[in-house]
Amino acid sequence: MSKINYLLIKVRENTTPIQLIVISYFLMILLAFFLLCLPFFRKAGVTVSLLDTFFMAVSTVSVTGLTTFPLHEVYNNYGIILLEALFQIGGLGITMLATVGMVLARKRITLHQRQLIQIDMNQPRLSGTVRLAYSVFGLMMMLQFVFGILFSLYLYFERGYAHISKAFFEGFYIAISAVTNAGFDVTGTSIMPFKHDYFFLTTVIFLIGVGGIGFPVLTELREWAGTRLKQKSGQKFRFSLFVKLAVFFALLFFILGTLLILFSETRGAFAHRSLTDKLMTAMFYSASTRNAGLQLDSLSTFNTTTMLIFSLLMFIGASPSSVGGGVRTTTIGILILYMYSFIRGRRNVNIFGRQIGQEDIQKAVVVVNLSVLLCGTAILILSATEKQTLTALILEVTSAFGTTGLSLGITGSLSIVGKWVIIILMFIGRVGMLYMLMLFVSKRKKDLSYSFPTERVIIG
C-alpha cells in the first residue's frame, strides 16, 4: 500500500462525512484559484491581484456573484466558459457531479460515498441518494440546454443580435446563470436591457425558482408527473413533508417579497411606471434577491427600506438541497411555525397533518440565531474597517451569506479585512451554517449515560 493511499485511509477514518465535504469544497476553491490565475483565461495585458483572484474563486464555487472587478474587462471568452463550469460545480455540488461521473464510468459506489451524497444533498435517508443525484443532474442539464437554445434563438431573431455566435454565447450563459442561481454580470449591464421584456423576465424567474426550490422537490415533482401520465387506477402519490414545506414557504416568501417591494417603491423608483411594469419588476427582485442576484436596475435607485427588504430576502435565501444559500426557507418557516405554536400554547408543531420533530425545531432555532450573530458580527467589523453607509454594508453582508451577489458597488473598494470577511461569509453561505457547526463535531463523540436534574429558570 502506498503512502498516499495509507494517508487517505487515515483521513477517512478520522474525519466525519461533513468534514470531508467541507474539505472538498475548500480544495475545489484552491483549484478554481489556480485556474483563474492562469493568463490563458484573461484578456491580454490584464492583471489581477492574488487576493482578488481568490475572492473570485470563492465567489464562483459558492455561486455568489460578488466581484471586486468588472468581469467583462478581465476575462476573455475562455474565462467566461471556465466561470460557467465553476457555476455548475458550485451549484450542483461536488458529490453530485462525482456521483454522475462514477455512474457513467460504471464504477461501484461504496456505502461511505453514498453517505457523502446523502449529507451533501441534505437527504434524511441513505436509500435513493444515487438515483436522486443522477436524476437531478439530468434534469438540470436538460433545462440549461433547452432554455439555452430558446434564449439564443430569441436573442438572435427577436432582439436583433448581429451574430448568431454571440446570441448563443449569451443565451447559454443566461440559462446557466439563472438555473445555477449565479448572479455574475459578464456584460456590465446584467439583464438590464430586458427590463421591459416580460416574456423573457417570466422565463428567467421560472428558472431561478427551479434552481432554488430544492433538488428533492424536483425529483418528487417528476415522480408525481410520471404517476399522473401512467394513470394507474388506485395509485395515489404522496408528497413528503419537506416538499410541501419547501414549496409552501418558497411561494409565501415570493409573494410577501413582491408585495413589500411593490409597496416600498410605489412612490419611489416605481412612481412613473405602469402597474404591469411595477408588478413584474417587484416579482423579479423578489425571486432574484433570494437566489440569483440578477438585476434590472442600478440598486442606488431604490430607497433604504427596499434595500433592507432585499437584505432580509437574501438572508432567508433558497430552499435546502438547492443551488442557493442563506438560512434556507424551511428553516425560517419552521421557526415561524414554532413561534406560532408557542404563542397559541401548543406543545407540538403541526402542519399538513404531520408533526415536526423537536430535533428539527432545535436545528432551526440554532441555525437562525447563529446566522444572525454571524451577519451581525460581520456588519460590526465592516462598519469599523470600511467607509461605507450602514445600508450598503448590510446589503453586502447578507448578499455574501445568501450567496446572492447583489451589491451597491462597494465590493471592489473593500479593505483587505473587508474582503476576507466577505470571503468567509460566502464560503459559510455555500456550505451551510448547520454543516459549519457540525464541522467541529468529533467522529468519536461521547454519549453521556446520565442526565442532570432539571430546574426551572426565569425567562423574559
XYZ file of C-alpha atoms in Angstrom:
460
model
C 0.000 0.000 0.000
C 1.434 3.369 -0.998
C 1.867 6.193 1.480
C -0.784 8.256 -0.311
C -3.396 5.506 -0.030
C -2.492 4.972 3.619
C -2.853 8.696 4.288
C -6.235 8.804 2.546
C -7.494 5.864 4.628
C -6.359 7.514 7.864
C -8.036 10.785 6.873
C -11.290 8.984 6.128
C -11.144 7.079 9.411
C -10.642 10.215 11.493
C -12.967 12.632 9.744
C -16.729 12.804 9.531
C -18.552 12.922 6.174
C -19.397 16.576 6.785
C -15.740 17.395 7.373
C -14.822 15.613 4.122
C -17.450 17.589 2.203
C -16.245 20.928 3.603
C -12.650 19.972 2.804
C -13.642 19.020 -0.745
C -15.231 22.432 -1.315
C -12.127 24.137 0.032
C -9.931 22.091 -2.304
C -12.247 22.992 -5.185
C -11.762 26.656 -4.327
C -7.988 26.193 -4.432
C -8.282 24.537 -7.852
C -10.504 27.381 -9.097
C -7.974 29.879 -7.719
C -5.162 28.171 -9.622
C -7.135 28.149 -12.885
C -8.228 31.775 -12.559
C -4.592 32.774 -12.044
C -3.684 31.467 -15.498
C -3.255 34.240 -18.115
C -4.957 31.985 -20.684
C -8.383 32.903 -19.248
C -7.768 36.669 -19.063
C -7.635 39.358 -21.692
C -4.195 40.370 -22.903
C -2.313 42.660 -20.551
C -4.863 42.384 -17.703
C -3.536 41.524 -14.250
C -5.491 40.776 -11.070
C -4.126 40.617 -7.520
C -3.939 37.251 -5.779
C -6.460 38.309 -3.125
C -8.988 39.435 -5.744
C -8.450 36.202 -7.678
C -9.018 34.129 -4.534
C -12.107 36.245 -3.812
C -13.337 35.397 -7.310
C -12.609 31.692 -6.802
C -14.703 31.594 -3.610
C -17.471 33.603 -5.255
C -17.710 31.227 -8.222
C -17.624 27.967 -6.255
C -20.155 29.376 -3.773
C -22.190 30.667 -6.760
C -22.476 34.079 -5.141
C -21.808 36.657 -7.832
C -19.892 39.278 -5.853
C -16.804 40.521 -7.678
C -14.099 43.064 -6.937
C -13.639 43.953 -10.612
C -15.755 44.070 -13.811
C -15.714 40.585 -15.330
C -16.163 41.794 -18.906
C -12.953 43.842 -18.592
C -10.839 40.973 -17.227
C -11.894 37.597 -18.654
C -11.977 36.505 -22.285
C -14.455 34.013 -23.739
C -12.450 31.082 -22.376
C -12.561 32.690 -18.948
C -16.341 33.045 -19.156
C -16.633 29.355 -20.111
C -14.449 28.489 -17.106
C -16.771 30.536 -14.883
C -19.755 28.626 -16.257
C -18.041 25.319 -15.403
C -17.358 26.561 -11.867
C -21.016 27.607 -11.547
C -22.012 24.025 -12.309
C -19.643 22.594 -9.712
C -20.650 25.070 -7.048
C -24.357 24.996 -7.777
C -24.961 21.300 -8.332
C -22.406 20.189 -5.759
C -19.146 18.283 -5.911
C -20.596 14.979 -4.717
C -23.431 15.087 -7.271
C -21.018 15.587 -10.156
C -18.669 12.928 -8.769
C -21.607 10.519 -8.463
C -22.675 11.113 -12.056
C -19.096 10.557 -13.202
C -18.876 7.265 -11.317
C -22.238 6.094 -12.665
C -21.209 6.894 -16.233
C -17.872 5.132 -15.674
C -19.815 2.149 -14.227
C -17.848 2.206 -11.009
C -19.232 0.801 -7.788
C -20.405 3.437 -5.306
C -19.461 2.403 -1.776
C -21.509 2.912 1.379
C -19.161 5.684 2.502
C -19.601 7.509 -0.799
C -23.373 7.162 -0.509
C -23.164 8.763 2.936
C -21.301 11.720 1.435
C -24.004 12.088 -1.225
C -26.714 11.874 1.430
C -25.142 14.608 3.555
C -24.168 16.936 0.716
C -27.688 16.751 -0.738
C -29.185 17.010 2.765
C -31.242 13.827 2.490
C -32.912 12.164 5.520
C -32.398 8.629 4.163
C -29.500 6.796 2.573
C -31.635 4.877 0.098
C -32.220 6.514 -3.266
C -29.441 9.101 -2.948
C -27.560 7.918 -6.053
C -30.740 7.901 -8.136
C -31.602 11.363 -6.793
C -28.182 12.756 -7.750
C -28.278 11.247 -11.209
C -31.860 12.283 -11.992
C -31.392 15.850 -10.697
C -28.221 16.237 -12.743
C -30.019 15.102 -15.878
C -32.934 17.447 -15.228
C -30.695 20.470 -14.592
C -28.612 19.795 -17.703
C -31.756 19.409 -19.799
C -33.162 22.698 -18.510
C -29.932 24.543 -19.235
C -29.695 23.077 -22.731
C -33.326 23.627 -23.720
C -33.565 27.164 -22.371
C -30.064 27.958 -23.626
C -31.287 27.141 -27.142
C -34.514 29.115 -26.636
C -32.703 32.171 -25.251
C -30.156 32.038 -28.073
C -32.797 31.922 -30.782
C -34.775 34.618 -29.009
C -31.757 36.929 -28.832
C -30.933 36.368 -32.481
C -34.387 36.622 -34.054
C -36.279 38.888 -31.631
C -33.567 41.047 -30.073
C -31.649 41.602 -33.300
C -28.214 40.210 -32.391
C -25.954 40.640 -35.440
C -24.041 37.385 -34.989
C -25.674 34.096 -34.056
C -22.484 33.009 -32.259
C -22.850 35.921 -29.832
C -26.537 35.140 -29.371
C -25.720 31.513 -28.480
C -22.869 32.542 -26.180
C -25.019 34.966 -24.181
C -28.155 32.811 -24.417
C -26.493 29.809 -22.825
C -24.781 31.990 -20.243
C -28.128 33.464 -19.148
C -29.693 29.992 -18.939
C -26.796 28.562 -16.915
C -26.626 31.640 -14.699
C -30.377 31.520 -13.979
C -30.588 27.764 -13.276
C -27.471 27.692 -11.085
C -28.531 30.993 -9.454
C -25.164 32.579 -10.265
C -25.592 36.341 -10.358
C -22.357 37.162 -12.157
C -22.530 40.037 -14.616
C -20.289 39.346 -17.625
C -21.655 42.140 -19.837
C -21.563 45.089 -17.441
C -25.347 45.530 -17.619
C -26.591 42.210 -16.164
C -30.032 41.732 -17.813
C -30.992 45.415 -17.673
C -31.660 45.569 -21.459
C -34.564 43.145 -20.871
C -36.237 45.076 -18.049
C -39.403 45.636 -20.126
C -39.360 42.251 -21.855
C -41.960 40.469 -19.733
C -41.773 37.138 -21.546
C -38.021 36.998 -21.006
C -38.277 38.040 -17.340
C -41.014 35.494 -16.621
C -38.838 32.740 -18.069
C -35.842 33.837 -16.000
C -37.986 33.940 -12.840
C -39.112 30.369 -13.574
C -35.518 29.151 -13.995
C -34.419 30.932 -10.817
C -37.262 29.242 -8.957
C -36.339 25.822 -10.339
C -32.742 26.219 -9.202
C -33.713 27.432 -5.740
C -36.692 25.196 -4.928
C -34.552 22.205 -3.894
C -33.441 19.017 -5.632
C -35.818 16.683 -3.711
C -38.751 18.861 -4.801
C -37.785 18.485 -8.449
C -37.422 14.717 -8.060
C -40.799 14.264 -6.397
C -42.488 16.510 -8.950
C -41.039 14.359 -11.701
C -42.264 11.188 -9.982
C -45.696 12.750 -9.487
C -45.868 13.695 -13.169
C -44.860 10.158 -14.128
C -47.608 8.725 -11.929
C -50.211 11.009 -13.482
C -49.101 10.135 -17.021
C -49.294 6.398 -16.334
C -52.806 6.903 -14.897
C -52.699 3.804 -12.792
C -56.011 3.214 -11.115
C -55.935 3.402 -7.335
C -52.347 4.672 -7.248
C -52.062 7.860 -5.226
C -48.828 9.807 -4.985
C -47.992 11.401 -1.619
C -45.545 14.278 -1.397
C -43.138 14.303 1.534
C -43.485 16.899 4.298
C -40.227 18.540 3.201
C -41.507 19.090 -0.334
C -44.774 20.547 0.953
C -42.919 22.900 3.296
C -40.348 23.886 0.677
C -42.982 24.749 -1.941
C -45.285 26.460 0.560
C -42.653 28.734 2.076
C -40.951 29.421 -1.268
C -44.278 30.700 -2.622
C -45.056 32.531 0.629
C -41.759 34.420 0.709
C -42.005 35.113 -3.024
C -45.466 36.677 -2.633
C -44.551 38.597 0.536
C -41.341 39.853 -1.052
C -43.229 41.010 -4.140
C -45.806 42.912 -2.073
C -43.215 44.521 0.209
C -41.058 45.695 -2.713
C -44.127 46.923 -4.597
C -45.425 48.963 -1.648
C -41.974 50.280 -0.742
C -41.285 51.690 -4.206
C -44.810 52.737 -5.249
C -43.880 56.375 -4.725
C -40.194 55.832 -5.362
C -38.485 54.023 -8.223
C -41.848 52.675 -9.478
C -43.670 56.012 -9.307
C -43.926 56.646 -13.055
C -44.224 53.052 -14.243
C -47.303 51.153 -15.351
C -48.937 48.692 -12.970
C -47.738 45.756 -15.084
C -44.172 47.049 -15.047
C -44.303 47.643 -11.288
C -45.614 44.140 -10.593
C -43.155 42.405 -12.940
C -40.160 44.271 -11.507
C -41.241 43.547 -7.933
C -41.735 39.852 -8.771
C -38.344 39.676 -10.437
C -36.490 41.158 -7.470
C -38.441 39.020 -5.012
C -37.116 35.945 -6.849
C -33.650 37.272 -7.665
C -32.789 38.503 -4.165
C -33.442 35.129 -2.567
C -31.455 33.194 -5.126
C -29.851 34.609 -8.237
C -28.605 38.183 -7.837
C -29.545 39.290 -11.348
C -30.736 42.880 -11.581
C -32.780 45.125 -13.836
C -31.795 48.496 -12.392
C -28.959 50.113 -10.503
C -29.654 49.380 -6.834
C -28.911 53.012 -5.999
C -32.318 53.917 -7.491
C -34.119 52.113 -4.636
C -34.791 53.623 -1.226
C -33.365 52.439 2.098
C -36.492 50.472 3.009
C -36.253 48.450 -0.195
C -32.548 47.803 0.434
C -33.424 46.358 3.841
C -36.176 44.226 2.273
C -33.621 42.932 -0.237
C -31.259 42.158 2.655
C -33.948 40.235 4.523
C -34.816 38.176 1.453
C -31.132 37.427 0.778
C -30.687 36.362 4.408
C -33.604 33.915 4.051
C -32.234 32.538 0.783
C -33.398 29.481 -1.119
C -34.647 26.030 -0.125
C -32.324 23.386 1.363
C -30.641 20.990 -1.092
C -30.676 23.615 -3.825
C -28.151 25.825 -5.587
C -28.954 28.772 -3.280
C -27.639 29.870 0.091
C -28.920 31.733 3.161
C -30.521 30.212 6.240
C -32.984 28.481 3.856
C -36.734 28.876 3.536
C -37.781 25.814 5.542
C -35.520 26.863 8.422
C -37.270 30.223 8.723
C -40.593 28.509 8.095
C -40.142 26.022 10.938
C -39.091 28.856 13.256
C -42.257 30.796 12.357
C -44.411 27.711 12.950
C -42.692 27.091 16.286
C -43.305 30.669 17.470
C -46.930 30.452 16.342
C -47.433 27.164 18.240
C -45.761 28.638 21.336
C -47.991 31.723 21.276
C -51.052 29.509 20.866
C -49.956 27.414 23.847
C -49.391 24.236 21.842
C -46.678 21.760 22.764
C -46.203 20.374 19.254
C -45.636 21.983 15.860
C -48.102 20.506 13.384
C -48.651 21.233 9.696
C -50.069 19.316 6.717
C -51.234 16.521 9.031
C -47.706 15.888 10.308
C -45.726 16.803 13.427
C -42.301 18.410 13.065
C -39.674 16.718 15.228
C -38.093 18.522 18.178
C -34.624 17.953 16.749
C -35.549 19.805 13.550
C -37.007 22.669 15.588
C -33.815 22.907 17.645
C -31.719 22.962 14.485
C -33.843 25.760 13.024
C -33.540 27.883 16.169
C -29.783 27.364 16.415
C -29.130 27.996 12.701
C -31.166 31.214 12.619
C -29.688 32.582 15.840
C -26.095 31.831 14.857
C -26.667 33.180 11.348
C -27.960 36.446 12.802
C -24.956 36.531 15.139
C -22.550 35.836 12.259
C -24.013 38.503 9.970
C -24.260 40.984 12.841
C -20.599 40.438 13.733
C -19.600 40.842 10.077
C -21.536 44.121 9.825
C -19.874 45.340 13.034
C -16.399 44.541 11.679
C -17.077 46.146 8.303
C -18.509 49.261 9.940
C -15.145 49.695 11.670
C -12.937 48.938 8.640
C -14.924 50.399 5.723
C -16.028 53.946 4.953
C -19.445 52.993 3.619
C -23.038 53.543 4.663
C -24.599 51.047 7.041
C -27.229 50.147 4.431
C -24.531 49.269 1.884
C -22.711 47.104 4.443
C -25.875 45.247 5.470
C -26.660 44.569 1.814
C -23.100 43.363 1.151
C -23.063 41.012 4.151
C -26.463 39.434 3.503
C -25.630 39.152 -0.196
C -22.471 37.193 0.621
C -24.147 34.993 3.227
C -27.143 34.352 0.973
C -24.774 33.707 -1.991
C -26.841 36.183 -3.996
C -24.368 38.709 -5.398
C -26.310 41.971 -5.256
C -24.262 44.970 -4.186
C -24.272 48.747 -4.152
C -20.891 48.627 -5.867
C -18.680 48.663 -2.772
C -17.113 45.201 -3.193
C -14.102 46.411 -5.171
C -13.321 49.167 -2.662
C -13.344 46.911 0.409
C -10.207 46.761 2.515
C -8.183 43.568 2.889
C -10.027 42.790 6.131
C -13.357 43.530 4.481
C -12.663 41.189 1.565
C -11.693 38.360 3.908
C -14.894 38.876 5.898
C -16.946 38.566 2.692
C -14.916 35.515 1.605
C -15.712 33.739 4.877
C -19.397 34.633 4.585
C -19.606 33.325 1.013
C -17.992 30.027 1.996
C -20.265 29.542 5.015
C -23.281 30.533 2.930
C -22.490 27.831 0.354
C -21.640 25.063 2.801
C -24.424 25.987 5.209
C -24.409 27.168 8.806
C -25.512 23.785 10.137
C -22.640 21.972 8.430
C -20.161 24.568 9.664
C -21.332 23.842 13.208
C -21.086 20.081 12.732
C -17.644 20.532 11.200
C -16.219 20.712 14.709
C -18.034 17.623 15.993
C -15.580 14.783 16.523
C -16.181 11.443 14.842
C -15.671 9.741 18.191
C -18.194 11.766 20.152
C -19.061 10.644 23.637
C -22.641 9.960 24.663
C -23.268 10.652 28.330
C -25.123 7.792 30.015
C -26.546 10.082 32.686
C -28.527 13.316 32.931
C -28.608 16.119 35.476
C -31.687 17.130 37.494
C -33.993 19.627 35.788
C -34.515 23.064 37.366
C -36.697 25.884 36.048
C -35.246 29.352 35.365
C -36.886 32.734 34.813
C -37.185 33.712 31.122
C -38.185 37.136 29.770
